[in-house]
Protein backbone atom coordinates (compact mmCIF):
# COMPACT_ATOMS: atom_id res chain seq x y z
CA MET A 1 -18.35 60.81 -85.98
CA MET A 2 -19.51 57.25 -86.68
CA VAL A 3 -23.02 58.61 -87.89
CA GLY A 4 -21.04 60.79 -90.46
CA PHE A 5 -19.10 57.72 -91.61
CA LEU A 6 -22.09 55.53 -92.18
CA VAL A 7 -23.78 58.68 -94.04
CA GLN A 8 -20.73 59.20 -96.30
CA TRP A 9 -20.15 55.61 -97.10
CA PRO A 10 -23.67 53.99 -97.01
CA THR A 11 -22.86 50.33 -97.79
CA VAL A 12 -23.93 47.04 -96.45
CA LEU A 13 -20.73 46.60 -94.65
CA THR A 14 -20.70 50.08 -93.08
CA LEU A 15 -24.32 49.36 -91.98
CA ALA A 16 -23.30 46.09 -90.45
CA MET A 17 -20.08 47.40 -88.90
CA PHE A 18 -21.83 50.47 -87.18
CA PRO A 19 -23.19 48.67 -84.17
CA VAL A 20 -19.97 46.89 -83.64
CA LEU A 21 -18.08 50.25 -83.57
CA VAL A 22 -20.46 52.06 -81.35
CA PHE A 23 -20.22 49.18 -78.84
CA MET A 24 -16.44 49.22 -78.91
CA TYR A 25 -16.29 53.03 -78.62
CA VAL A 26 -18.65 53.04 -75.65
CA ARG A 27 -16.64 50.00 -73.90
CA LEU A 28 -13.45 51.76 -74.57
CA ALA A 29 -14.94 55.07 -73.06
CA ARG A 30 -16.04 53.29 -69.99
CA VAL A 31 -12.54 51.85 -69.53
CA GLU A 32 -11.07 55.15 -69.91
CA GLU A 33 -13.57 56.80 -67.40
CA ARG A 34 -12.63 54.30 -64.68
CA GLU A 35 -8.90 54.82 -65.44
CA SER A 36 -9.43 58.67 -65.01
CA LEU A 37 -11.41 58.19 -62.02
CA ALA A 38 -8.63 56.42 -60.54
CA GLN A 39 -6.20 58.79 -61.40
CA PHE A 40 -8.06 62.25 -60.89
CA GLY A 41 -10.68 61.32 -58.21
CA ALA A 42 -13.01 63.86 -57.43
CA GLU A 43 -11.84 66.47 -59.93
CA TYR A 44 -12.71 64.02 -62.65
CA GLU A 45 -16.25 63.32 -61.01
CA ARG A 46 -16.93 67.05 -61.22
CA TYR A 47 -15.82 66.97 -64.86
CA MET A 48 -18.07 64.04 -65.55
CA ARG A 49 -21.21 66.06 -64.09
CA GLU A 50 -20.28 69.10 -66.09
CA VAL A 51 -19.39 67.65 -69.36
CA PRO A 52 -21.87 65.07 -71.24
CA GLY A 53 -20.44 61.86 -72.34
CA PHE A 54 -21.19 61.10 -75.78
CA ILE A 55 -24.12 63.70 -76.98
CA PRO A 56 -23.67 67.32 -76.45
CA ARG A 57 -26.34 69.34 -74.70
CA LEU A 58 -28.04 71.43 -77.29
CA ARG A 59 -28.77 74.34 -74.96
CA ASP A 60 -24.92 74.87 -75.11
CA PHE A 61 -25.10 75.61 -78.65
CA PHE A 62 -28.20 77.96 -78.29
CA GLY A 63 -27.18 80.53 -75.75
CA GLY A 64 -25.87 80.71 -72.09
CA THR A 65 -22.59 79.88 -70.96
CA HIS A 66 -21.41 76.63 -69.94
CA ARG A 67 -21.42 77.51 -66.25
CA ASP A 68 -25.00 78.68 -66.87
CA ASN A 69 -25.99 75.03 -67.72
CA VAL A 70 -24.32 73.21 -64.90
CA ARG A 71 -26.34 72.68 -61.84
CA GLN A 72 -24.72 74.28 -58.57
CA GLY A 73 -24.61 71.63 -55.86
C-alpha cells in the first residue's frame, strides 16, 4: 500500500514521509498484535503462525493451498 503511494506520487515529500509511515504502521501493528494476543490467546498465536505479518508468501500465489504451506506441528 505505502509503496504504491510512493510510486503514484513520487515527490520529495512522499519520499521523506515514507519511512515515517512505515515506522508508524509497524508500531501500530505490533500494538494491535499484543491486544489480539491478550483477547484471543492461543487461537491468535495459531493465526500468527499461519499468516505472514506484512509481506505475503509468494508460494501462496503460485499453487498449493493455504494449508499445504503451513507446517504442521
